[in-house]
Amino acid sequence: VQLQASGGGSVQPGGSLRLSCTASGFTLDNYAIAWLRQVPGKDREGVACVNGGDASTTYADSVKGRFTISRDNAKNTVYLQMNELKPDDTAIYYCATPLERLCTYGMSYWGEGTLVTVSS
């Protein structure tokens, strides 16, 4: 089981980025996939999650209406579209899976992080 996150970079406030999380070793459409972020020195924060099966989604209050998580089963990839980015969104972003269908389970497998910097 491997997850590969990509798509981070530097952007000005108000800008957009799309992160990708490509899975290998398993078919992600049956499993929950989450995006989390961490600022050095602070606790890791859940950002968004998509359940396996019905692809229902959940978001942190801080990103609702700005971020969208989606799944492309054909590419075995989950995306995080981030719009209206703010400096507070600056963090290392990770994708992870509990290898269970629901996001309510604890994450068991993690990809390497991708850095998002929002600054003018």
PDB file of C-alpha atoms in Angstrom:
ATOM      1  CA  VAL A   1       0.000   0.000   0.000  1.00  0.00           C
ATOM      2  CA  GLN A   2       1.481   3.305  -1.067  1.00  0.00           C
ATOM      3  CA  LEU A   3       0.162   6.853  -1.394  1.00  0.00           C
ATOM      4  CA  GLN A   4       1.959   9.536  -3.358  1.00  0.00           C
ATOM      5  CA  ALA A   5       0.965  13.153  -2.778  1.00  0.00           C
ATOM      6  CA  SER A   6       1.887  15.908  -5.204  1.00  0.00           C
ATOM      7  CA  GLY A   7       0.848  19.336  -6.394  1.00  0.00           C
ATOM      8  CA  GLY A   8       2.064  21.587  -3.613  1.00  0.00           C
ATOM      9  CA  GLY A   9       3.734  24.901  -4.274  1.00  0.00           C
ATOM     10  CA  SER A  10       3.707  28.594  -3.553  1.00  0.00           C
ATOM     11  CA  VAL A  11       0.700  30.761  -4.299  1.00  0.00           C
ATOM     12  CA  GLN A  12      -0.548  34.225  -3.419  1.00  0.00           C
ATOM     13  CA  PRO A  13      -3.540  34.718  -1.129  1.00  0.00           C
ATOM     14  CA  GLY A  14      -6.744  34.175  -3.060  1.00  0.00           C
ATOM     15  CA  GLY A  15      -5.071  31.750  -5.436  1.00  0.00           C
ATOM     16  CA  SER A  16      -5.740  28.084  -6.111  1.00  0.00           C
ATOM     17  CA  LEU A  17      -3.866  24.794  -6.101  1.00  0.00           C
ATOM     18  CA  ARG A  18      -4.866  21.212  -6.762  1.00  0.00           C
ATOM     19  CA  LEU A  19      -3.225  18.429  -4.807  1.00  0.00           C
ATOM     20  CA  SER A  20      -3.182  14.842  -6.051  1.00  0.00           C
ATOM     21  CA  CYS A  21      -2.914  11.606  -4.096  1.00  0.00           C
ATOM     22  CA  THR A  22      -2.238   8.554  -6.237  1.00  0.00           C
ATOM     23  CA  ALA A  23      -2.612   5.130  -4.687  1.00  0.00           C
ATOM     24  CA  SER A  24      -0.777   1.937  -5.510  1.00  0.00           C
ATOM     25  CA  GLY A  25      -1.167  -1.527  -4.082  1.00  0.00           C
ATOM     26  CA  PHE A  26      -4.907  -1.155  -3.575  1.00  0.00           C
ATOM     27  CA  THR A  27      -8.006   0.177  -5.351  1.00  0.00           C
ATOM     28  CA  LEU A  28      -8.937   3.344  -3.570  1.00  0.00           C
ATOM     29  CA  ASP A  29     -12.606   3.527  -4.550  1.00  0.00           C
ATOM     30  CA  ASN A  30     -13.438   1.040  -1.782  1.00  0.00           C
ATOM     31  CA  TYR A  31     -11.596   2.935   0.924  1.00  0.00           C
ATOM     32  CA  ALA A  32     -11.662   6.259   2.703  1.00  0.00           C
ATOM     33  CA  ILE A  33      -8.956   8.727   1.694  1.00  0.00           C
ATOM     34  CA  ALA A  34      -8.208  11.810   3.762  1.00  0.00           C
ATOM     35  CA  TRP A  35      -6.163  14.945   3.399  1.00  0.00           C
ATOM     36  CA  LEU A  36      -4.541  16.287   6.546  1.00  0.00           C
ATOM     37  CA  ARG A  37      -2.123  19.139   7.114  1.00  0.00           C
ATOM     38  CA  GLN A  38       0.489  20.085   9.628  1.00  0.00           C
ATOM     39  CA  VAL A  39       2.330  23.241  10.493  1.00  0.00           C
ATOM     40  CA  PRO A  40       5.656  22.586  12.242  1.00  0.00           C
ATOM     41  CA  GLY A  41       5.147  22.779  15.983  1.00  0.00           C
ATOM     42  CA  LYS A  42       1.389  22.305  15.756  1.00  0.00           C
ATOM     43  CA  ASP A  43      -0.910  19.279  15.788  1.00  0.00           C
ATOM     44  CA  ARG A  44      -1.863  17.607  12.541  1.00  0.00           C
ATOM     45  CA  GLU A  45      -5.317  18.755  11.340  1.00  0.00           C
ATOM     46  CA  GLY A  46      -7.823  16.828   9.262  1.00  0.00           C
ATOM     47  CA  VAL A  47      -8.825  18.868   6.213  1.00  0.00           C
ATOM     48  CA  ALA A  48     -11.123  16.692   4.124  1.00  0.00           C
ATOM     49  CA  CYS A  49     -12.052  13.067   3.659  1.00  0.00           C
ATOM     50  CA  VAL A  50     -13.926  11.016   1.091  1.00  0.00           C
ATOM     51  CA  ASN A  51     -15.521   7.728   2.098  1.00  0.00           C
ATOM     52  CA  GLY A  52     -15.119   4.570   0.068  1.00  0.00           C
ATOM     53  CA  GLY A  53     -18.121   3.379  -1.886  1.00  0.00           C
ATOM     54  CA  ASP A  54     -20.572   6.283  -1.954  1.00  0.00           C
ATOM     55  CA  ALA A  55     -17.810   8.935  -2.006  1.00  0.00           C
ATOM     56  CA  SER A  56     -19.528  11.026   0.657  1.00  0.00           C
ATOM     57  CA  THR A  57     -17.284  13.787   1.940  1.00  0.00           C
ATOM     58  CA  THR A  58     -16.485  15.681   5.110  1.00  0.00           C
ATOM     59  CA  TYR A  59     -14.554  18.913   5.580  1.00  0.00           C
ATOM     60  CA  ALA A  60     -12.980  20.872   8.373  1.00  0.00           C
ATOM     61  CA  ASP A  61     -14.926  24.044   9.132  1.00  0.00           C
ATOM     62  CA  SER A  62     -11.873  26.106   8.236  1.00  0.00           C
ATOM     63  CA  VAL A  63     -11.950  24.951   4.601  1.00  0.00           C
ATOM     64  CA  LYS A  64     -15.659  24.440   3.906  1.00  0.00           C
ATOM     65  CA  GLY A  65     -16.728  26.246   0.760  1.00  0.00           C
ATOM     66  CA  ARG A  66     -13.121  26.693  -0.397  1.00  0.00           C
ATOM     67  CA  PHE A  67     -11.725  23.159  -0.704  1.00  0.00           C
ATOM     68  CA  THR A  68     -13.193  20.222  -2.603  1.00  0.00           C
ATOM     69  CA  ILE A  69     -12.099  16.608  -2.311  1.00  0.00           C
ATOM     70  CA  SER A  70     -12.859  14.301  -5.218  1.00  0.00           C
ATOM     71  CA  ARG A  71     -11.942  10.877  -6.507  1.00  0.00           C
ATOM     72  CA  ASP A  72     -11.033   9.625  -9.993  1.00  0.00           C
ATOM     73  CA  ASN A  73     -11.368   5.854  -9.791  1.00  0.00           C
ATOM     74  CA  ALA A  74      -9.950   5.321 -13.272  1.00  0.00           C
ATOM     75  CA  LYS A  75      -6.721   7.026 -12.221  1.00  0.00           C
ATOM     76  CA  ASN A  76      -6.784   5.624  -8.679  1.00  0.00           C
ATOM     77  CA  THR A  77      -6.282   9.195  -7.526  1.00  0.00           C
ATOM     78  CA  VAL A  78      -7.908  11.541  -5.030  1.00  0.00           C
ATOM     79  CA  TYR A  79      -7.699  15.289  -5.519  1.00  0.00           C
ATOM     80  CA  LEU A  80      -7.942  18.263  -3.208  1.00  0.00           C
ATOM     81  CA  GLN A  81      -8.936  21.404  -5.068  1.00  0.00           C
ATOM     82  CA  MET A  82      -8.030  24.384  -2.933  1.00  0.00           C
ATOM     83  CA  ASN A  83      -9.482  27.770  -3.824  1.00  0.00           C
ATOM     84  CA  GLU A  84      -9.416  31.162  -2.110  1.00  0.00           C
ATOM     85  CA  LEU A  85      -6.241  30.167  -0.332  1.00  0.00           C
ATOM     86  CA  LYS A  86      -5.240  32.056   2.797  1.00  0.00           C
ATOM     87  CA  PRO A  87      -1.901  32.386   4.582  1.00  0.00           C
ATOM     88  CA  ASP A  88      -3.360  30.182   7.342  1.00  0.00           C
ATOM     89  CA  ASP A  89      -3.570  27.356   4.802  1.00  0.00           C
ATOM     90  CA  THR A  90       0.222  27.213   4.674  1.00  0.00           C
ATOM     91  CA  ALA A  91       1.237  23.720   5.819  1.00  0.00           C
ATOM     92  CA  ILE A  92       2.560  20.367   4.752  1.00  0.00           C
ATOM     93  CA  TYR A  93      -0.348  18.408   3.308  1.00  0.00           C
ATOM     94  CA  TYR A  94      -0.572  14.640   3.619  1.00  0.00           C
ATOM     95  CA  CYS A  95      -2.945  12.096   2.183  1.00  0.00           C
ATOM     96  CA  ALA A  96      -3.760   9.021   4.215  1.00  0.00           C
ATOM     97  CA  THR A  97      -6.107   6.070   4.400  1.00  0.00           C
ATOM     98  CA  PRO A  98      -7.410   3.847   7.190  1.00  0.00           C
ATOM     99  CA  LEU A  99      -7.794   1.098   4.586  1.00  0.00           C
ATOM    100  CA  GLU A 100     -11.404   0.957   5.739  1.00  0.00           C
ATOM    101  CA  ARG A 101     -14.474   2.298   3.955  1.00  0.00           C
ATOM    102  CA  LEU A 102     -15.270   5.081   6.404  1.00  0.00           C
ATOM    103  CA  CYS A 103     -13.359   8.223   7.306  1.00  0.00           C
ATOM    104  CA  THR A 104     -14.191   7.676  10.972  1.00  0.00           C
ATOM    105  CA  TYR A 105     -11.415   5.109  11.301  1.00  0.00           C
ATOM    106  CA  GLY A 106      -7.907   6.125  12.271  1.00  0.00           C
ATOM    107  CA  MET A 107      -5.415   6.522   9.436  1.00  0.00           C
ATOM    108  CA  SER A 108      -3.070   3.600   8.922  1.00  0.00           C
ATOM    109  CA  TYR A 109      -1.145   4.486   5.774  1.00  0.00           C
ATOM    110  CA  TRP A 110       0.359   7.859   4.928  1.00  0.00           C
ATOM    111  CA  GLY A 111       1.943   9.390   1.896  1.00  0.00           C
ATOM    112  CA  GLU A 112       4.845  11.772   2.046  1.00  0.00           C
ATOM    113  CA  GLY A 113       3.746  15.345   2.479  1.00  0.00           C
ATOM    114  CA  THR A 114       3.607  18.108  -0.075  1.00  0.00           C
ATOM    115  CA  LEU A 115       4.275  21.696   0.992  1.00  0.00           C
ATOM    116  CA  VAL A 116       1.731  24.442   0.334  1.00  0.00           C
ATOM    117  CA  THR A 117       2.848  28.015   0.961  1.00  0.00           C
ATOM    118  CA  VAL A 118       0.392  30.903   0.719  1.00  0.00           C
ATOM    119  CA  SER A 119       2.138  34.240   0.862  1.00  0.00           C
ATOM    120  CA  SER A 120       2.185  37.588  -0.847  1.00  0.00           C
TER     121      SER A 120
END
